[in-house]
mmCIF file of C-alpha atoms and ligand atoms in Angstrom:
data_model
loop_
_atom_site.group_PDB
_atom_site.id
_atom_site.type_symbol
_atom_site.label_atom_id
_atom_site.label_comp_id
_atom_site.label_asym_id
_atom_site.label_seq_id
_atom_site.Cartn_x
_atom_site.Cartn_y
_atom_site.Cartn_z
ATOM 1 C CA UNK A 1 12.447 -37.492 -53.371
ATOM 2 C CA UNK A 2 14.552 -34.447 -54.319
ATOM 3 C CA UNK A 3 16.660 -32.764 -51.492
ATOM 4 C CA UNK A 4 15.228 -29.708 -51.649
ATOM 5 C CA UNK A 5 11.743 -30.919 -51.223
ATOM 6 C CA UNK A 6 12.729 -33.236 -48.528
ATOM 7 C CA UNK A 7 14.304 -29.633 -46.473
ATOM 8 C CA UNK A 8 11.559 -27.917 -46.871
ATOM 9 C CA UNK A 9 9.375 -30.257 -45.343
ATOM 10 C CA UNK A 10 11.961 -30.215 -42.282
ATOM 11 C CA UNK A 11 11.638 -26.652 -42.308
ATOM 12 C CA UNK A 12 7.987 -26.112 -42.427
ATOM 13 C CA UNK A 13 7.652 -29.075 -39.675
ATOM 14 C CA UNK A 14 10.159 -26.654 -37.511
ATOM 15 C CA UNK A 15 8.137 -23.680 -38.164
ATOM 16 C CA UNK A 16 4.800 -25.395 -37.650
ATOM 17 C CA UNK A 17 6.163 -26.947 -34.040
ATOM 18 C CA UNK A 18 7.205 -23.403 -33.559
ATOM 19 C CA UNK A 19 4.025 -22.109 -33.905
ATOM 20 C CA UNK A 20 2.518 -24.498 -31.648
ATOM 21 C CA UNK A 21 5.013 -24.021 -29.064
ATOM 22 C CA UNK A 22 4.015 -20.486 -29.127
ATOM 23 C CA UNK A 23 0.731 -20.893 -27.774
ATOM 24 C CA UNK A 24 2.002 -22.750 -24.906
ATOM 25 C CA UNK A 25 3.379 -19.377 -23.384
ATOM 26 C CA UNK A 26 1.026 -17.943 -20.398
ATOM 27 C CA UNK A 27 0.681 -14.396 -19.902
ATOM 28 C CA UNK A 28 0.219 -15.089 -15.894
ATOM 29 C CA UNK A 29 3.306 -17.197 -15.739
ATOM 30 C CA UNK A 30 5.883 -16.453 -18.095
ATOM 31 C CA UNK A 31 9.341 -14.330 -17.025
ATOM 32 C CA UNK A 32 8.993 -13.220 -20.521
ATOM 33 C CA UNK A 33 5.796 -10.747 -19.913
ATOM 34 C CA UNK A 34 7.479 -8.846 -17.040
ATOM 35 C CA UNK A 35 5.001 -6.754 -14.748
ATOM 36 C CA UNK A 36 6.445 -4.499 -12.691
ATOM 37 C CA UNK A 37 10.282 -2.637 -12.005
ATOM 38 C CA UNK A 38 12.363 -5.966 -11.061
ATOM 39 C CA UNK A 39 10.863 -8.458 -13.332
ATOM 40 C CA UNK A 40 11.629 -5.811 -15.936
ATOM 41 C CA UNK A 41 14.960 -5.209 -15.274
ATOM 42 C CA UNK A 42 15.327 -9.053 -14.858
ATOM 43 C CA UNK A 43 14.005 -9.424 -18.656
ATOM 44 C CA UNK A 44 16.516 -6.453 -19.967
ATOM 45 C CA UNK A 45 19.319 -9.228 -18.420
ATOM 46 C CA UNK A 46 17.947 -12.072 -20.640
ATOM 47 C CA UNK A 47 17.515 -9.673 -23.858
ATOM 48 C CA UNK A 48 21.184 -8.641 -23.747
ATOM 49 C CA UNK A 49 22.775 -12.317 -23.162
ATOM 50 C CA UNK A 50 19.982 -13.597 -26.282
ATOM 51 C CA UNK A 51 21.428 -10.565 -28.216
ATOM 52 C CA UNK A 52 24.610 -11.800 -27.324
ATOM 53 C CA UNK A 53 24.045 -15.121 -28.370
ATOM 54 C CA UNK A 54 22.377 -14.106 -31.443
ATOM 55 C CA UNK A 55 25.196 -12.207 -32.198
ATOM 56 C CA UNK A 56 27.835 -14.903 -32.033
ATOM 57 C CA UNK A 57 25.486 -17.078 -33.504
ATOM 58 C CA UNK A 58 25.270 -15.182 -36.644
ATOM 59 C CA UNK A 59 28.886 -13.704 -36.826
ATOM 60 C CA UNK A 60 30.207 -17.713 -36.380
ATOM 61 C CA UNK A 61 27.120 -19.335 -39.180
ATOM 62 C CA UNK A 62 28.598 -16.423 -41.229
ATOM 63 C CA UNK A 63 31.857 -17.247 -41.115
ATOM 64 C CA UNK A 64 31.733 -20.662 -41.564
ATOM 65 C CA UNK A 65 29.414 -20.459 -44.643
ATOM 66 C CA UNK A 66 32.249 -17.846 -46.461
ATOM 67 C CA UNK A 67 34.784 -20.536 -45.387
ATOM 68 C CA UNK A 68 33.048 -23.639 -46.921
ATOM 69 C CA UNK A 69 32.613 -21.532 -49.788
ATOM 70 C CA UNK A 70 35.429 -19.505 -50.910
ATOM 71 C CA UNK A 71 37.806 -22.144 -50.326
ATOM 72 C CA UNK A 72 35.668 -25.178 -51.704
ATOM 73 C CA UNK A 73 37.686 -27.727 -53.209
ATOM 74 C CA UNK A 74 37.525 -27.133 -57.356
ATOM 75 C CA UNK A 75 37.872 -29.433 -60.156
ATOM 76 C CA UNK A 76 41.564 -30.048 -61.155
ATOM 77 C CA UNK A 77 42.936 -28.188 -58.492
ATOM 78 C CA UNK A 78 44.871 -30.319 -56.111
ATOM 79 C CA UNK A 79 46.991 -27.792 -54.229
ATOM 80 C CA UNK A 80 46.657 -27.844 -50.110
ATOM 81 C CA UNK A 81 44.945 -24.208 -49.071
ATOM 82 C CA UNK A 82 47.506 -22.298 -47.053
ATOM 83 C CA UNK A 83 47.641 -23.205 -43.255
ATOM 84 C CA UNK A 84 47.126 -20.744 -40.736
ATOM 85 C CA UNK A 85 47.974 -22.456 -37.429
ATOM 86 C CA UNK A 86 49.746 -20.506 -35.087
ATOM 87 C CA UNK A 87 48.299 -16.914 -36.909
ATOM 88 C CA UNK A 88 48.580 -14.636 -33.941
ATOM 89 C CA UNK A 89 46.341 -12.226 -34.962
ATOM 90 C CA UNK A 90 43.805 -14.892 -35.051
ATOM 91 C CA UNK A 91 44.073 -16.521 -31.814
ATOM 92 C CA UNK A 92 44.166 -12.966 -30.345
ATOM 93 C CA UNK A 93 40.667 -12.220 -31.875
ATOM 94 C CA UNK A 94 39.216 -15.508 -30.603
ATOM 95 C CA UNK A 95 40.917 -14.638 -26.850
ATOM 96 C CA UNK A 96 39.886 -11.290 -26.955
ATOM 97 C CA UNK A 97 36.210 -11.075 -28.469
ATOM 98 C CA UNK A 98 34.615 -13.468 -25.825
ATOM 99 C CA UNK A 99 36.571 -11.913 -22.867
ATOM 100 C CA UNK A 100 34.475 -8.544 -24.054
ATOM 101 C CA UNK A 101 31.609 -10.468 -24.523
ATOM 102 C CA UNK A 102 31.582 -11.538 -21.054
ATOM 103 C CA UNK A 103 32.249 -8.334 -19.507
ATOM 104 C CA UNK A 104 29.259 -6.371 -21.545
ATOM 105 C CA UNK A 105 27.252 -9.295 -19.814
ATOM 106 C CA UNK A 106 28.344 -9.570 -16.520
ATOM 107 C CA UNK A 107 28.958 -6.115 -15.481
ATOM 108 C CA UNK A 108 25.011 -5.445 -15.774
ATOM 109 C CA UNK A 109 24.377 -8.714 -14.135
ATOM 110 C CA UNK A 110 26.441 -8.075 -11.082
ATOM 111 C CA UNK A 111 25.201 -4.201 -11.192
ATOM 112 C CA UNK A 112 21.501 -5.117 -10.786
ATOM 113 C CA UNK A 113 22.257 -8.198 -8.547
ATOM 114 C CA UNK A 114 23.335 -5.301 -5.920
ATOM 115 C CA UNK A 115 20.923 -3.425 -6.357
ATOM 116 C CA UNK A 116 18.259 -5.697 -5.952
ATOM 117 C CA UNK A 117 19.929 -7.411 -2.582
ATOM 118 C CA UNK A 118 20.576 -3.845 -1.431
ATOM 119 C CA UNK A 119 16.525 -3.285 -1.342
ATOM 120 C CA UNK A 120 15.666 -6.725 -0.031
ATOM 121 C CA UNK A 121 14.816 -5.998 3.351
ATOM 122 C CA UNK A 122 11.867 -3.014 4.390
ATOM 123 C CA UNK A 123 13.497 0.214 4.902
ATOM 124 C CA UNK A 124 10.802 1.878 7.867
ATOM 125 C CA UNK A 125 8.190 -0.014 8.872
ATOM 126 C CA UNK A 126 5.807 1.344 6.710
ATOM 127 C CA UNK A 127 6.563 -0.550 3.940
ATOM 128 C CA UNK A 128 4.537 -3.957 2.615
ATOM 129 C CA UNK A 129 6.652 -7.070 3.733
ATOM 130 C CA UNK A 130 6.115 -10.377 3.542
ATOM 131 C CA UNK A 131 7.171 -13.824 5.800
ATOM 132 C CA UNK A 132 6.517 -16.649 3.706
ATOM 133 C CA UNK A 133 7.108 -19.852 4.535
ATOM 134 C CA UNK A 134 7.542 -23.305 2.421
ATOM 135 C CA UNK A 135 6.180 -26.468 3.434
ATOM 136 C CA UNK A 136 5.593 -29.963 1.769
ATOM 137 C CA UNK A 137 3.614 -29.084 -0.075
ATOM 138 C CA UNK A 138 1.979 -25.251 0.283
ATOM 139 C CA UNK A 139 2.880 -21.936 1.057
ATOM 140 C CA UNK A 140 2.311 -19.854 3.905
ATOM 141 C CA UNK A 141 2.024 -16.005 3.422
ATOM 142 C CA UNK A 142 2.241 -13.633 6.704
ATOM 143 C CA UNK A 143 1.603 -9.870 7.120
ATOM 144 C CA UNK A 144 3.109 -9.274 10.229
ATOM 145 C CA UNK A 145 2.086 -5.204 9.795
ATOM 146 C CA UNK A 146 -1.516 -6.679 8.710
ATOM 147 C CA UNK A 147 -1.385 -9.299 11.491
ATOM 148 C CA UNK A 148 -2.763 -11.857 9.054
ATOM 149 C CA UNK A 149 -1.939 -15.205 7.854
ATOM 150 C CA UNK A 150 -2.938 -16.369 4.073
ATOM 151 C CA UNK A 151 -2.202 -20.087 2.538
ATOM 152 C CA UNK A 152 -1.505 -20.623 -1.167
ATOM 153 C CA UNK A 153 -2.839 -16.634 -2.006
ATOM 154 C CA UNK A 154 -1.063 -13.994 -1.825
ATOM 155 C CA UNK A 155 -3.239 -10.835 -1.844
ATOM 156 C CA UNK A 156 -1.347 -7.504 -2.526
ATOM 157 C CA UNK A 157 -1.946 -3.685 -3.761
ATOM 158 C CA UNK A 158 -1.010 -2.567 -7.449
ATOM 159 C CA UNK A 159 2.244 -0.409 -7.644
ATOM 160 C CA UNK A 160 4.033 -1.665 -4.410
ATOM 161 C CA UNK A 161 7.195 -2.803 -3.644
ATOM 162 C CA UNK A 162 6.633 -5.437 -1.536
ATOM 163 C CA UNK A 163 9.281 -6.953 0.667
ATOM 164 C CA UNK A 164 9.747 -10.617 1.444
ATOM 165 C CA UNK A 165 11.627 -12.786 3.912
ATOM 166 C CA UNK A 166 11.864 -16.398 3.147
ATOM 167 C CA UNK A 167 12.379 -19.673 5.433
ATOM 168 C CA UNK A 168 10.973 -23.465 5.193
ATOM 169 C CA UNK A 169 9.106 -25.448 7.762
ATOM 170 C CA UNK A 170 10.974 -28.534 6.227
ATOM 171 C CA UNK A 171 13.274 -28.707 3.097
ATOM 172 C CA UNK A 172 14.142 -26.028 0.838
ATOM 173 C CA UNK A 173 11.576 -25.053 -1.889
ATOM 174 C CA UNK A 174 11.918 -21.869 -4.090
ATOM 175 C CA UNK A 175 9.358 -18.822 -4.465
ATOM 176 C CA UNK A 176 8.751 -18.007 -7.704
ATOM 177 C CA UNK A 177 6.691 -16.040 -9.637
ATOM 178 C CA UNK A 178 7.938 -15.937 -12.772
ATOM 179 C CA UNK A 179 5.581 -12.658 -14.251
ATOM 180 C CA UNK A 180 7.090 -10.569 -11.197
ATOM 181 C CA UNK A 181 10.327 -11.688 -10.294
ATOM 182 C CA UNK A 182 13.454 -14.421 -10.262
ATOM 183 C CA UNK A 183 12.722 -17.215 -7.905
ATOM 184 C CA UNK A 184 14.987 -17.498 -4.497
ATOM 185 C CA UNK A 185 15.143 -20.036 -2.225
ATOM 186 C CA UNK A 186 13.141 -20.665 1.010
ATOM 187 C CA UNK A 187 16.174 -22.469 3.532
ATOM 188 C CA UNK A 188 14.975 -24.471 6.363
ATOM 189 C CA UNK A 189 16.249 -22.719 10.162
ATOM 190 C CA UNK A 190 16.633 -19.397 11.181
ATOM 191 C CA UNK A 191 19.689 -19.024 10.231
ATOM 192 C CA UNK A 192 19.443 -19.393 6.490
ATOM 193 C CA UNK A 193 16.392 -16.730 5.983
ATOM 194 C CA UNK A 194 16.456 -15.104 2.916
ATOM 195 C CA UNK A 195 15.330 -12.074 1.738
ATOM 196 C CA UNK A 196 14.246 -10.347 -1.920
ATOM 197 C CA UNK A 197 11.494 -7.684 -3.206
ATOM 198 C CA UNK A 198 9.807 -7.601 -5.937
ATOM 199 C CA UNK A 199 7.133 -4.157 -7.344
ATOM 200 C CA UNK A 200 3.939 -5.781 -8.116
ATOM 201 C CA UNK A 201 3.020 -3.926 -11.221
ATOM 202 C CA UNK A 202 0.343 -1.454 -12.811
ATOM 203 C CA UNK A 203 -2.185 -3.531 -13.450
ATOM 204 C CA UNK A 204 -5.205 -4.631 -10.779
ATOM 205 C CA UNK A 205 -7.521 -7.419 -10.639
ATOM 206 C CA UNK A 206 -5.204 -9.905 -12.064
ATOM 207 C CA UNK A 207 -3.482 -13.242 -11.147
ATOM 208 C CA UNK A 208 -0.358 -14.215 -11.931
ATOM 209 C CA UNK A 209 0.380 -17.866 -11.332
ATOM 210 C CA UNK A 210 3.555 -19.040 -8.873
ATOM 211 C CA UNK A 211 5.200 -21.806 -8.826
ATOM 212 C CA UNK A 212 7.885 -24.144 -6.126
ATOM 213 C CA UNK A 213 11.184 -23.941 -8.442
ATOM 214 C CA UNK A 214 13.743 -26.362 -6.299
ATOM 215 C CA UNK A 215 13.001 -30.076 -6.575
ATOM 216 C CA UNK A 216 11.194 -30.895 -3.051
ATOM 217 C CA UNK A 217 9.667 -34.082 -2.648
ATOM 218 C CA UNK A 218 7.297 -36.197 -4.398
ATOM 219 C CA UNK A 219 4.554 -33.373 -4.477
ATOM 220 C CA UNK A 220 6.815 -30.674 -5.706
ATOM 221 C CA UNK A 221 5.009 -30.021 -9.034
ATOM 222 C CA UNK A 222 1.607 -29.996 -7.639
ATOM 223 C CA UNK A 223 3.381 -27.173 -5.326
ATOM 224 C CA UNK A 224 1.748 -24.017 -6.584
ATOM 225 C CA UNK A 225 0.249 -20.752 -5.382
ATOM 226 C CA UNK A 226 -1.432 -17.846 -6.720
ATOM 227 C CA UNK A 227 -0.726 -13.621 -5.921
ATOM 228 C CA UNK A 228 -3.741 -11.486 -6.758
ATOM 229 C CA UNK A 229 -2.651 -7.982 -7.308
ATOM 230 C CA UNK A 230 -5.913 -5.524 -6.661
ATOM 231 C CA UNK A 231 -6.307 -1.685 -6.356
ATOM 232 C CA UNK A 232 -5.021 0.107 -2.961
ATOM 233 C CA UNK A 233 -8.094 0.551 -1.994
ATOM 234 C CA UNK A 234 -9.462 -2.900 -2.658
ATOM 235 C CA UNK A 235 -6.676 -4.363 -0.744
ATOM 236 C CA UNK A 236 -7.520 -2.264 2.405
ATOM 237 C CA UNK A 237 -10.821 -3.750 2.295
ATOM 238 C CA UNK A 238 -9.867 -7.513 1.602
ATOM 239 C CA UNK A 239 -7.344 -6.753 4.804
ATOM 240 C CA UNK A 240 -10.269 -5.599 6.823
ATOM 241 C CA UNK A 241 -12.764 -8.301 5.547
ATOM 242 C CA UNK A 242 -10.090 -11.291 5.936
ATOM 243 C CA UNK A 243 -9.730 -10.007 9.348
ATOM 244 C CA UNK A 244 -13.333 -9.833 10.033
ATOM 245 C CA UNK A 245 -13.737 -13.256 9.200
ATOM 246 C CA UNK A 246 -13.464 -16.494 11.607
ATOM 247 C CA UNK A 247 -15.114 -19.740 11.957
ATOM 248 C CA UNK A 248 -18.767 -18.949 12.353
ATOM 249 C CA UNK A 249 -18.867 -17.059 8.975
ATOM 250 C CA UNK A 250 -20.280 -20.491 7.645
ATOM 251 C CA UNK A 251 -23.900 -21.548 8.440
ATOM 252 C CA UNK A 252 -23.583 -25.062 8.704
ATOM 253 C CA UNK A 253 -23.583 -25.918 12.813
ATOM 254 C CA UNK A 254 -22.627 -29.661 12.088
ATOM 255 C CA UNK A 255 -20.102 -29.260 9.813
ATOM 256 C CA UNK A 256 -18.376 -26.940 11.708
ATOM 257 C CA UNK A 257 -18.809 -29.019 14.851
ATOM 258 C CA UNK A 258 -17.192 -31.731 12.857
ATOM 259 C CA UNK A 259 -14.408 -29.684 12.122
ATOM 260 C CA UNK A 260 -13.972 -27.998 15.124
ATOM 261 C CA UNK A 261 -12.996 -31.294 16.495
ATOM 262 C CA UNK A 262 -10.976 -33.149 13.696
ATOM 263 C CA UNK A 263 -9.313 -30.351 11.729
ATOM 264 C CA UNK A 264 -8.695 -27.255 13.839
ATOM 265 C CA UNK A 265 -5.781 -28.866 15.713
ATOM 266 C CA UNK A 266 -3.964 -28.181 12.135
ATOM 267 C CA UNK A 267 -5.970 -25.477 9.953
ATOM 268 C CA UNK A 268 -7.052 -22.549 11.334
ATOM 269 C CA UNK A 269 -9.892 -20.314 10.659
ATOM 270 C CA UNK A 270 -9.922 -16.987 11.478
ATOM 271 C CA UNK A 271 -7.949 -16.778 15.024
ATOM 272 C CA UNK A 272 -8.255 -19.969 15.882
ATOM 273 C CA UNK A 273 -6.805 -23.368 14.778
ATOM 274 C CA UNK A 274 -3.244 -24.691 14.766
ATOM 275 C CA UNK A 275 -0.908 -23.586 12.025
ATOM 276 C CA UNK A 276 0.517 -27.109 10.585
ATOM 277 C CA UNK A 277 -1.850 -27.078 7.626
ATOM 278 C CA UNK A 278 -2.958 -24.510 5.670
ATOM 279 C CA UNK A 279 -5.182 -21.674 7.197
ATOM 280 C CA UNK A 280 -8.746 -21.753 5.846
ATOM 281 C CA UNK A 281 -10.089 -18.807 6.341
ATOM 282 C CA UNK A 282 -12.222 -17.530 3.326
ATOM 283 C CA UNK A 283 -11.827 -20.819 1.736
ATOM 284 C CA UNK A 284 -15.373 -20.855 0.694
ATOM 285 C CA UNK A 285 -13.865 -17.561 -1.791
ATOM 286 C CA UNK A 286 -10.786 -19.852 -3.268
ATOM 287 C CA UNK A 287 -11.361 -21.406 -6.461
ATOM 288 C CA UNK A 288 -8.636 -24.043 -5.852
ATOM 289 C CA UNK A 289 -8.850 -27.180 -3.600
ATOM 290 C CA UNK A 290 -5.184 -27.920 -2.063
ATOM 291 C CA UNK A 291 -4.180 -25.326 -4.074
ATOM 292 C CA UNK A 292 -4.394 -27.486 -7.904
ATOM 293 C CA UNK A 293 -7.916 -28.467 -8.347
ATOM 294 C CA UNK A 294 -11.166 -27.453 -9.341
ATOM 295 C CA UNK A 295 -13.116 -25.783 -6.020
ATOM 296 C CA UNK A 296 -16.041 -27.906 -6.202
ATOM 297 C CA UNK A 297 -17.337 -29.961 -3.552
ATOM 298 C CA UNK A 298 -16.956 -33.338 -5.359
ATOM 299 C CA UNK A 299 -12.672 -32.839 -5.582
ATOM 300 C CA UNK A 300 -12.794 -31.266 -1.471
ATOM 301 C CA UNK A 301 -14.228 -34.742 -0.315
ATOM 302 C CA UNK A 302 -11.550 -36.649 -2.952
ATOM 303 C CA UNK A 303 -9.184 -34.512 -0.860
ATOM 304 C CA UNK A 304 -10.339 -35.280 2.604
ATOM 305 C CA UNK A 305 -10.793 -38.732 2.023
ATOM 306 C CA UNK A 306 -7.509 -39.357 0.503
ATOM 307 C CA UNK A 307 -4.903 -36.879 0.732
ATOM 308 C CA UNK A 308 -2.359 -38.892 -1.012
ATOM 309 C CA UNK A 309 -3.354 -39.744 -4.330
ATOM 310 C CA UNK A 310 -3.807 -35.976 -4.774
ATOM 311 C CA UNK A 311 -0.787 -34.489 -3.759
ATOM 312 C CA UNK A 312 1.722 -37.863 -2.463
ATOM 313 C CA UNK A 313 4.091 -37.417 -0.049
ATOM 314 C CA UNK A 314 2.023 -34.676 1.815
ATOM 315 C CA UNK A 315 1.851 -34.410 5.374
ATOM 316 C CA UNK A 316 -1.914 -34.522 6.035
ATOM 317 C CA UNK A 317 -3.096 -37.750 7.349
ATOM 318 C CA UNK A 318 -6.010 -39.182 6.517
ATOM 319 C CA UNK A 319 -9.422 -38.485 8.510
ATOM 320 C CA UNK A 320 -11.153 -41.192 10.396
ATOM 321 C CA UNK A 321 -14.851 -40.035 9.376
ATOM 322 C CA UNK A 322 -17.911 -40.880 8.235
ATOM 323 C CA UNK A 323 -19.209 -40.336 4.464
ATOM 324 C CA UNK A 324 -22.073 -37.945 6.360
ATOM 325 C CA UNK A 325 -19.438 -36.269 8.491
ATOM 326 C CA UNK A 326 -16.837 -35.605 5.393
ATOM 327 C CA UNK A 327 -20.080 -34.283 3.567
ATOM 328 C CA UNK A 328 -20.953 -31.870 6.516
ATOM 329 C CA UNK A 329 -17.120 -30.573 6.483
ATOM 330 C CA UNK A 330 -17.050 -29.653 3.210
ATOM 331 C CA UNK A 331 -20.341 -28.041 3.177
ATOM 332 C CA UNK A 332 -18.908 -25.759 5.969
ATOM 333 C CA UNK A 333 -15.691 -25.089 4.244
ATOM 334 C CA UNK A 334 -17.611 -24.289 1.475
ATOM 335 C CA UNK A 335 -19.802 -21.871 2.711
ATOM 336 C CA UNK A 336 -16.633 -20.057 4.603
ATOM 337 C CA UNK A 337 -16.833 -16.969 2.610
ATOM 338 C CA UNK A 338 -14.965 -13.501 3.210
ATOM 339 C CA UNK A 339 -16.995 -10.722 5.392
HETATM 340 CU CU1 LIG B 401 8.502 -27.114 -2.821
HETATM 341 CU CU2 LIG B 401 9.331 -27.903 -4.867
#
């Protein structure tokens, strides 16, 4: 096969995988369709070190093409090119340029990474802030102003600058959402809390996907959660309807009986319940089951039955019921709806 044919098939395999590649990209989940001020200014950061890149990408491909060229051995010509080791001037450039290079970079970097630690923590009281808290393998989200706890959702109002302090209940995971904001760590102890804001963005009625970022046990994949950014208004309601909402806002008696005497120790509902496991309230409105599959009631019994081979290495141990009882549970989760 001639050469040239055999490159261009290279090339239009490259292009084709790029192509493909492209469509993997999701709008919900992807640092590289910023929504709102930080995740912005945290995508102005990557542009200028890719431009940077680019640039000595090009400049060096350039250079090294002219090279190979210009001084290209020729026929009958045996004489040695002239050597340039030692060239001052040269070594200078190549000390010199990437120095520069590093400053245009990092003076930006260290600029914004002030300014964003310098906002971390709520200014008066009357600002949104967030406790969240990691565990094997779910998040907790509290609104100490809202006197609320959520699990897995984070519900918040469009244009906000929303303030959030981080710890683990075990080993260190990492909030992330990539649309909104860099990911920081959640440290286990009081000591270690951390703290970082993040605007949530124009647009309402959307969800933008979030994911655990530090490696944290066998589960850590399956380790995701979801922030639901709705108008002001809407969010005032969902406070007030979330808050409305306990344990009897299901109809089924049995199930909840069942529950009342198995689960609640760990999940609450509403008020009530322990806070080891995820709270529940409103579950019947979630359209995820431990947070990664489909919210039907087939995968909620998979999941109550056997915790493991969903999510391995969790810390929810397996139920000693009956098929009837694990069907009357999950009827009554399911019909736990919002007020
Ligand atoms: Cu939590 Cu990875």
């Amino acid at each position: 096969m001639k050469k040239w044919l055999q490159k261009g098939r290279f090339l239009s395999l490259f292009a084709m995988l790029a192509l493909l590649l492209m469509g993997c990209g999701d709008p919900t989940l992807s640092a590289l369709v910023p929504q709102g001020e930080v995740a912005d200014k945290q995508f102005q950061l990557m542009l200028i070190s890719i431009s940077i890149m680019i640039l000595v990408l090009v400049v060096v491909f350039v250079l090294y093409a002219f090279v190979l060229l210009k001084f290209r051995k020729r026929k009958g010509d045996e004489s040695t090119p002239k050597q340039v080791e030692g060239n001052h001037m040269l070594e200078l450039l190549w000390t010199v340029i990437p120095i520069l290079l590093l400053i245009i970079l990092a003076v930006p970097t260290v600029m914004r990474t002030f300014e964003f630690s310098a906002d971390a923590k709520p200014a008066s009281k009357n600002e949104l802030s967030i406790k969240v808290t990691g565990h094997q393998y779910w998040w907790e989200f509290e609104y100490p102003k809202e006197e609320l706890i959520t699990s897995q959702e984070l519900v918040l109002p469009a244009d906000t600058k929303v303030h959030v302090e981080l710890s683990s209940a075990d080993v260190i995971h990492s909030f992330w959402i990539p649309s909104l904001a860099g990911k920081t760590d959640t440290n286990p102890g009081d000591k270690n809390k951390n703290y970082m804001w993040f605007d949530t963005g124009s647009k309402t009625d959307v969800v933008y996907k979030g994911k655990c970022a530090e490696l944290c046990g066998a589960s850590h994949a399956l380790m995701d959660f979801k922030v639901r950014v709705v108008s002001k208004e809407d969010y005032k309601d969902w406070v007030a309807s979330y808050k409305a909402t306990d344990g009897k806002s299901s109809a089924n008696a049995n199930g909840q009986q069942v529950f009342e005497k198995n689960c609640l120790s760990c999940h609450a509902v509403g008020q009530e319940g322990g806070n080891t496991g995820p709270s529940l309230t409103g579950f019947g409105d979630k359209d995820r089951v431990a947070g990664i599959l489909d919210h039907d009631k087939e995968n909620l019994e998979k999941w109550i039955k056997d915790p493991q081979e969903v999510k391995p290495g969790n810390n929810m141990p397996k139920v000693n019921l009956s098929d009837e009882e694990i069907d009357a549970v999950a009827d009554y989760l399911l019909g736990l709806k919002l007020k």
